[in-house]
mmCIF file of C-alpha atoms and ligand atoms in Angstrom:
data_model
loop_
_atom_site.group_PDB
_atom_site.id
_atom_site.type_symbol
_atom_site.label_atom_id
_atom_site.label_comp_id
_atom_site.label_asym_id
_atom_site.label_seq_id
_atom_site.Cartn_x
_atom_site.Cartn_y
_atom_site.Cartn_z
ATOM 1 C CA MET C 127 118.200 -29.149 113.571
ATOM 2 C CA THR C 128 120.278 -32.417 113.504
ATOM 3 C CA ALA C 129 117.772 -35.292 112.607
ATOM 4 C CA SER C 130 118.853 -38.724 114.145
ATOM 5 C CA SER C 131 119.215 -41.776 111.859
ATOM 6 C CA GLU C 132 115.401 -42.736 112.405
ATOM 7 C CA GLU C 133 113.830 -39.358 111.846
ATOM 8 C CA HIS C 134 113.027 -38.506 108.204
ATOM 9 C CA ALA C 135 111.937 -35.507 106.129
ATOM 10 C CA ALA C 136 108.862 -36.183 104.359
ATOM 11 C CA GLY C 137 109.326 -37.346 100.891
ATOM 12 C CA ALA C 138 112.778 -38.775 101.788
ATOM 13 C CA ALA C 139 113.228 -42.741 101.517
ATOM 14 C CA VAL C 140 112.310 -44.210 104.751
ATOM 15 C CA ASP C 141 113.878 -47.567 106.265
ATOM 16 C CA LEU C 142 111.045 -50.117 106.674
ATOM 17 C CA SER C 143 113.065 -53.177 106.811
ATOM 18 C CA GLY C 144 112.506 -55.894 109.180
ATOM 19 C CA ALA C 145 114.433 -57.901 111.856
ATOM 20 C CA PRO C 146 116.689 -60.507 110.398
ATOM 21 C CA ASP C 147 114.200 -63.511 111.050
ATOM 22 C CA TRP C 148 111.018 -61.678 109.645
ATOM 23 C CA THR C 149 109.657 -62.408 106.325
ATOM 24 C CA LEU C 150 107.458 -59.744 104.219
ATOM 25 C CA PHE C 151 103.771 -60.285 104.768
ATOM 26 C CA ASP C 152 101.778 -59.520 101.765
ATOM 27 C CA ALA C 153 98.754 -57.957 103.220
ATOM 28 C CA PRO C 154 96.629 -56.833 99.959
ATOM 29 C CA SER C 155 96.868 -60.236 98.584
ATOM 30 C CA LEU C 156 95.120 -61.703 101.723
ATOM 31 C CA VAL C 157 92.600 -58.947 102.313
ATOM 32 C CA GLY C 158 92.618 -56.646 99.049
ATOM 33 C CA ASP C 159 92.428 -52.771 99.356
ATOM 34 C CA SER C 160 90.534 -53.094 102.748
ATOM 35 C CA LEU C 161 93.699 -51.594 104.091
ATOM 36 C CA ARG C 162 94.088 -48.154 102.280
ATOM 37 C CA PHE C 163 93.010 -45.638 105.223
ATOM 38 C CA VAL C 164 96.219 -46.512 107.154
ATOM 39 C CA SER C 165 98.625 -48.563 104.444
ATOM 40 C CA GLY C 166 97.243 -47.038 101.003
ATOM 41 C CA GLN C 167 100.087 -44.190 100.464
ATOM 42 C CA PRO C 168 103.672 -46.584 100.743
ATOM 43 C CA ASP C 169 105.111 -43.107 99.525
ATOM 44 C CA GLY C 170 102.914 -40.523 101.206
ATOM 45 C CA ASP C 171 103.183 -38.076 104.010
ATOM 46 C CA ARG C 172 100.433 -39.689 106.319
ATOM 47 C CA PHE C 173 101.484 -43.429 107.263
ATOM 48 C CA ARG C 174 104.063 -45.585 105.335
ATOM 49 C CA VAL C 175 103.667 -49.383 106.866
ATOM 50 C CA ARG C 176 105.369 -52.798 105.857
ATOM 51 C CA TYR C 177 103.789 -55.795 107.667
ATOM 52 C CA PHE C 178 106.306 -58.964 108.565
ATOM 53 C CA ARG C 179 105.569 -62.466 109.985
ATOM 54 C CA ASP C 180 108.220 -63.676 112.418
ATOM 55 C CA ALA C 181 109.613 -67.422 112.618
ATOM 56 C CA GLU C 182 106.209 -68.077 114.714
ATOM 57 C CA GLN C 183 103.966 -66.556 111.973
ATOM 58 C CA HIS C 184 103.206 -63.640 114.504
ATOM 59 C CA LEU C 185 102.146 -60.423 112.535
ATOM 60 C CA HIS C 186 104.522 -57.176 113.348
ATOM 61 C CA ALA C 187 105.150 -54.025 111.289
ATOM 62 C CA ARG C 188 107.235 -51.373 110.813
ATOM 63 C CA ILE C 189 105.439 -47.937 110.926
ATOM 64 C CA TRP C 190 106.599 -44.163 109.508
ATOM 65 C CA PHE C 191 104.183 -41.774 110.987
ATOM 66 C CA GLY C 192 104.436 -38.851 108.538
ATOM 67 C CA PRO C 193 103.664 -35.348 108.996
ATOM 68 C CA GLU C 194 100.388 -35.659 108.584
ATOM 69 C CA THR C 195 99.430 -37.803 111.469
ATOM 70 C CA GLU C 196 100.450 -34.848 113.366
ATOM 71 C CA GLY C 197 98.177 -34.391 116.833
ATOM 72 C CA PRO C 198 100.557 -32.409 119.568
ATOM 73 C CA PRO C 199 102.997 -30.448 117.929
ATOM 74 C CA GLY C 200 105.622 -32.779 116.392
ATOM 75 C CA HIS C 201 103.940 -35.786 117.690
ATOM 76 C CA ALA C 202 101.449 -38.189 116.326
ATOM 77 C CA HIS C 203 97.533 -37.825 116.836
ATOM 78 C CA GLY C 204 96.108 -40.523 119.033
ATOM 79 C CA GLY C 205 93.619 -41.057 116.402
ATOM 80 C CA ALA C 206 96.838 -42.070 114.222
ATOM 81 C CA VAL C 207 98.194 -44.379 116.504
ATOM 82 C CA ALA C 208 94.715 -45.653 117.091
ATOM 83 C CA ALA C 209 94.151 -46.462 113.502
ATOM 84 C CA VAL C 210 97.450 -48.160 113.342
ATOM 85 C CA MET C 211 96.626 -50.516 116.030
ATOM 86 C CA ASP C 212 93.057 -51.134 114.553
ATOM 87 C CA GLU C 213 94.602 -52.137 111.117
ATOM 88 C CA GLY C 214 97.575 -54.007 112.533
ATOM 89 C CA LEU C 215 95.853 -56.067 114.970
ATOM 90 C CA GLY C 216 92.807 -56.904 113.176
ATOM 91 C CA LEU C 217 94.945 -58.034 110.122
ATOM 92 C CA ALA C 218 96.913 -60.016 112.834
ATOM 93 C CA ALA C 219 93.563 -62.013 113.384
ATOM 94 C CA TRP C 220 93.037 -62.498 109.712
ATOM 95 C CA ALA C 221 96.634 -63.480 108.927
ATOM 96 C CA ALA C 222 96.237 -66.019 111.438
ATOM 97 C CA GLY C 223 93.226 -67.225 109.489
ATOM 98 C CA TYR C 224 89.921 -65.782 110.910
ATOM 99 C CA ALA C 225 87.713 -63.027 109.135
ATOM 100 C CA ILE C 226 87.200 -60.846 111.567
ATOM 101 C CA VAL C 227 86.188 -57.058 112.129
ATOM 102 C CA VAL C 228 87.385 -55.189 115.725
ATOM 103 C CA GLY C 229 84.626 -55.428 118.031
ATOM 104 C CA ASN C 230 86.494 -53.478 120.869
ATOM 105 C CA LEU C 231 89.986 -52.004 121.049
ATOM 106 C CA ASN C 232 91.293 -50.825 124.218
ATOM 107 C CA ILE C 233 94.593 -48.294 123.969
ATOM 108 C CA SER C 234 96.714 -46.872 126.697
ATOM 109 C CA PHE C 235 98.975 -44.417 125.220
ATOM 110 C CA ARG C 236 102.062 -44.523 127.448
ATOM 111 C CA ALA C 237 104.352 -41.993 125.442
ATOM 112 C CA MET C 238 104.417 -39.046 122.940
ATOM 113 C CA LEU C 239 104.891 -40.542 119.617
ATOM 114 C CA PRO C 240 107.510 -38.212 117.461
ATOM 115 C CA ILE C 241 106.401 -37.635 113.993
ATOM 116 C CA GLN C 242 108.378 -38.549 111.093
ATOM 117 C CA LYS C 243 109.818 -41.809 112.790
ATOM 118 C CA VAL C 244 109.846 -45.510 111.986
ATOM 119 C CA VAL C 245 108.445 -47.237 115.145
ATOM 120 C CA THR C 246 107.548 -51.329 115.597
ATOM 121 C CA LEU C 247 104.231 -52.778 116.061
ATOM 122 C CA GLU C 248 104.306 -56.306 117.423
ATOM 123 C CA SER C 249 101.153 -58.353 117.776
ATOM 124 C CA ARG C 250 100.068 -61.941 119.519
ATOM 125 C CA VAL C 251 96.949 -63.654 119.017
ATOM 126 C CA VAL C 252 96.708 -64.273 122.886
ATOM 127 C CA SER C 253 93.436 -66.366 122.924
ATOM 128 C CA VAL C 254 90.360 -67.668 120.808
ATOM 129 C CA GLU C 255 87.030 -68.464 122.300
ATOM 130 C CA GLY C 256 84.127 -69.127 120.224
ATOM 131 C CA ARG C 257 84.046 -66.242 117.469
ATOM 132 C CA LYS C 258 86.098 -63.783 119.915
ATOM 133 C CA ILE C 259 89.685 -63.562 118.942
ATOM 134 C CA MET C 260 91.860 -61.491 121.076
ATOM 135 C CA VAL C 261 95.054 -60.117 120.090
ATOM 136 C CA HIS C 262 97.327 -58.028 122.025
ATOM 137 C CA GLY C 263 99.932 -55.571 120.235
ATOM 138 C CA ARG C 264 102.292 -52.883 121.493
ATOM 139 C CA LEU C 265 104.141 -49.987 119.376
ATOM 140 C CA PHE C 266 107.621 -48.988 120.528
ATOM 141 C CA CYS C 267 111.067 -47.794 119.194
ATOM 142 C CA GLY C 268 114.022 -49.583 121.317
ATOM 143 C CA ASP C 269 113.106 -48.913 124.745
ATOM 144 C CA THR C 270 110.213 -46.515 124.530
ATOM 145 C CA LEU C 271 106.939 -47.768 124.965
ATOM 146 C CA PHE C 272 104.417 -45.807 122.692
ATOM 147 C CA ALA C 273 101.237 -47.563 123.010
ATOM 148 C CA GLU C 274 100.005 -50.897 124.047
ATOM 149 C CA GLY C 275 96.483 -52.475 122.934
ATOM 150 C CA GLN C 276 94.060 -55.156 123.532
ATOM 151 C CA CYS C 277 91.808 -55.787 120.465
ATOM 152 C CA LEU C 278 88.798 -58.209 120.574
ATOM 153 C CA CYS C 279 88.198 -59.324 117.234
ATOM 154 C CA ILE C 280 84.789 -60.946 116.064
ATOM 155 C CA THR C 281 84.643 -63.129 113.353
ATOM 156 C CA ILE C 282 81.907 -62.136 110.932
ATOM 157 C CA LYS C 283 78.759 -63.990 110.280
ATOM 158 C CA LYS C 284 78.712 -66.200 107.237
ATOM 159 C CA GLU C 285 75.549 -64.219 105.898
ATOM 160 C CA ASN C 286 77.839 -61.227 106.491
ATOM 161 C CA GLN C 287 80.799 -62.047 104.442
ATOM 162 C CA SER C 288 81.154 -60.876 100.846
HETATM 163 C C1 PKZ R 82 82.832 -57.293 105.946
HETATM 164 C C2 PKZ R 82 83.611 -58.670 105.244
HETATM 165 C C3 PKZ R 82 84.529 -58.661 104.013
HETATM 166 C C4 PKZ R 82 85.738 -57.953 104.749
HETATM 167 C C5 PKZ R 82 86.966 -57.816 103.951
HETATM 168 C C6 PKZ R 82 88.382 -57.882 104.330
HETATM 169 C C7 PKZ R 82 88.352 -57.108 105.568
HETATM 170 C C8 PKZ R 82 89.723 -57.103 105.562
HETATM 171 C C9 PKZ R 82 90.022 -56.344 107.093
HETATM 172 C C10 PKZ R 82 91.577 -56.141 107.404
HETATM 173 C C11 PKZ R 82 92.067 -55.795 108.823
HETATM 174 C C12 PKZ R 82 90.999 -55.344 109.480
HETATM 175 C C13 PKZ R 82 91.595 -54.275 109.941
HETATM 176 C C14 PKZ R 82 90.456 -52.630 110.457
HETATM 177 C C15 PKZ R 82 89.361 -53.782 111.435
HETATM 178 C C16 PKZ R 82 88.508 -52.803 111.381
HETATM 179 O O1 PKZ R 82 88.694 -51.510 111.347
HETATM 180 S S1 PKZ R 82 86.895 -53.476 111.380
HETATM 181 C C17 PKZ R 82 85.904 -51.768 111.480
HETATM 182 C C18 PKZ R 82 85.761 -51.422 112.839
HETATM 183 N N1 PKZ R 82 84.824 -52.537 113.494
HETATM 184 C C19 PKZ R 82 83.118 -52.521 113.036
HETATM 185 O O2 PKZ R 82 82.732 -51.459 112.356
HETATM 186 C C20 PKZ R 82 82.236 -53.586 113.753
HETATM 187 C C21 PKZ R 82 81.517 -53.124 114.523
HETATM 188 N N2 PKZ R 82 80.630 -54.048 114.827
HETATM 189 C C22 PKZ R 82 79.691 -54.951 114.602
HETATM 190 O O3 PKZ R 82 79.735 -55.281 113.317
HETATM 191 C C23 PKZ R 82 79.120 -55.974 115.116
HETATM 192 O O4 PKZ R 82 79.005 -55.564 116.529
HETATM 193 C C24 PKZ R 82 80.058 -57.434 115.482
HETATM 194 C C25 PKZ R 82 81.450 -56.896 116.188
HETATM 195 C C26 PKZ R 82 80.184 -57.866 114.024
HETATM 196 C C27 PKZ R 82 79.200 -58.119 116.579
HETATM 197 O O5 PKZ R 82 78.294 -58.521 116.121
HETATM 198 P P1 PKZ R 82 77.373 -59.712 115.838
HETATM 199 O O6 PKZ R 82 78.091 -60.623 114.485
HETATM 200 O O7 PKZ R 82 75.887 -59.691 115.554
HETATM 201 O O8 PKZ R 82 77.818 -60.759 117.132
HETATM 202 P P2 PKZ R 82 77.091 -60.715 118.467
HETATM 203 O O9 PKZ R 82 76.400 -61.827 119.023
HETATM 204 O O10 PKZ R 82 76.935 -59.415 119.139
HETATM 205 O O11 PKZ R 82 78.742 -60.837 119.488
HETATM 206 C C28 PKZ R 82 79.379 -62.395 119.540
HETATM 207 C C29 PKZ R 82 80.122 -62.226 120.831
HETATM 208 O O12 PKZ R 82 81.122 -61.098 120.860
HETATM 209 C C30 PKZ R 82 81.049 -60.379 122.037
HETATM 210 N N3 PKZ R 82 81.341 -58.898 121.507
HETATM 211 C C31 PKZ R 82 80.646 -58.358 120.532
HETATM 212 N N4 PKZ R 82 81.027 -56.976 120.580
HETATM 213 C C32 PKZ R 82 81.539 -56.741 121.548
HETATM 214 C C33 PKZ R 82 82.217 -55.632 122.003
HETATM 215 N N5 PKZ R 82 82.268 -54.667 121.723
HETATM 216 N N6 PKZ R 82 83.109 -55.872 123.544
HETATM 217 C C34 PKZ R 82 82.797 -57.323 124.272
HETATM 218 N N7 PKZ R 82 82.485 -58.322 123.178
HETATM 219 C C35 PKZ R 82 81.474 -58.328 122.262
HETATM 220 C C36 PKZ R 82 79.561 -60.570 122.050
HETATM 221 O O13 PKZ R 82 79.046 -60.722 123.731
HETATM 222 C C37 PKZ R 82 79.408 -62.296 121.953
HETATM 223 O O14 PKZ R 82 79.663 -62.798 122.903
HETATM 224 P P3 PKZ R 82 79.266 -64.260 123.362
HETATM 225 O O15 PKZ R 82 77.687 -64.252 123.756
HETATM 226 O O16 PKZ R 82 79.448 -65.251 122.063
HETATM 227 O O17 PKZ R 82 80.297 -64.723 124.387
#
């Protein structure tokens, strides 16, 4: 099989570089080790993730879905896609200055996502009403939309913050 330029064998280097106007976002310095489930193995066979901000401070990510994210043969498990959306959209609210947990995450799976492929997660904080922060996101590569999500984040009550 001939691999396209966006497909990578497990263990091989993966190009997670961002768009020209993006700057690298240091997620651990903001939220510590809280992102281990998705981002904890930058050289592993599950996810490899790199976060960025664009010029308007919106959070985005390049994500490689490794062989350990497989669900349907050759494609990512829906839960793997959901985990990426949960982390990425929740982190977008943190990056915008809100200490939150995710209260509701609504995902539409639009196309099967081939594993061992680098895709992009784009996010936008679309509204802030009291403790409710709504973040929208889409996971895509080129013209192919794999998933889109609406994530309701709720700021953590002071007494629950540690
Ligand atoms: C721990 C601190 C250290 C953190 C250290 C760093 C962490 C760094 C993370 C980095 C990035 C994150 C990435 C992963 C993000 C996750 O995965 S978080 C884990 C998954 N989420 C959870 O476990 C959340 C579980 N749920 C809860 O804890 C509670 O239900 C909540 C969400 C905190 C809300 O409870 P509450 O504080 O008692 O608030 P409550 O009064 O019920 O609701 C407040 C408002 O939100 C609305 N609301 C609440 N839930 C919902 C819902 N599901 N649907 C619709 N509306 C809702 C209510 O209707 C209410 O609206 P208003 O009446 O004010 O208009």
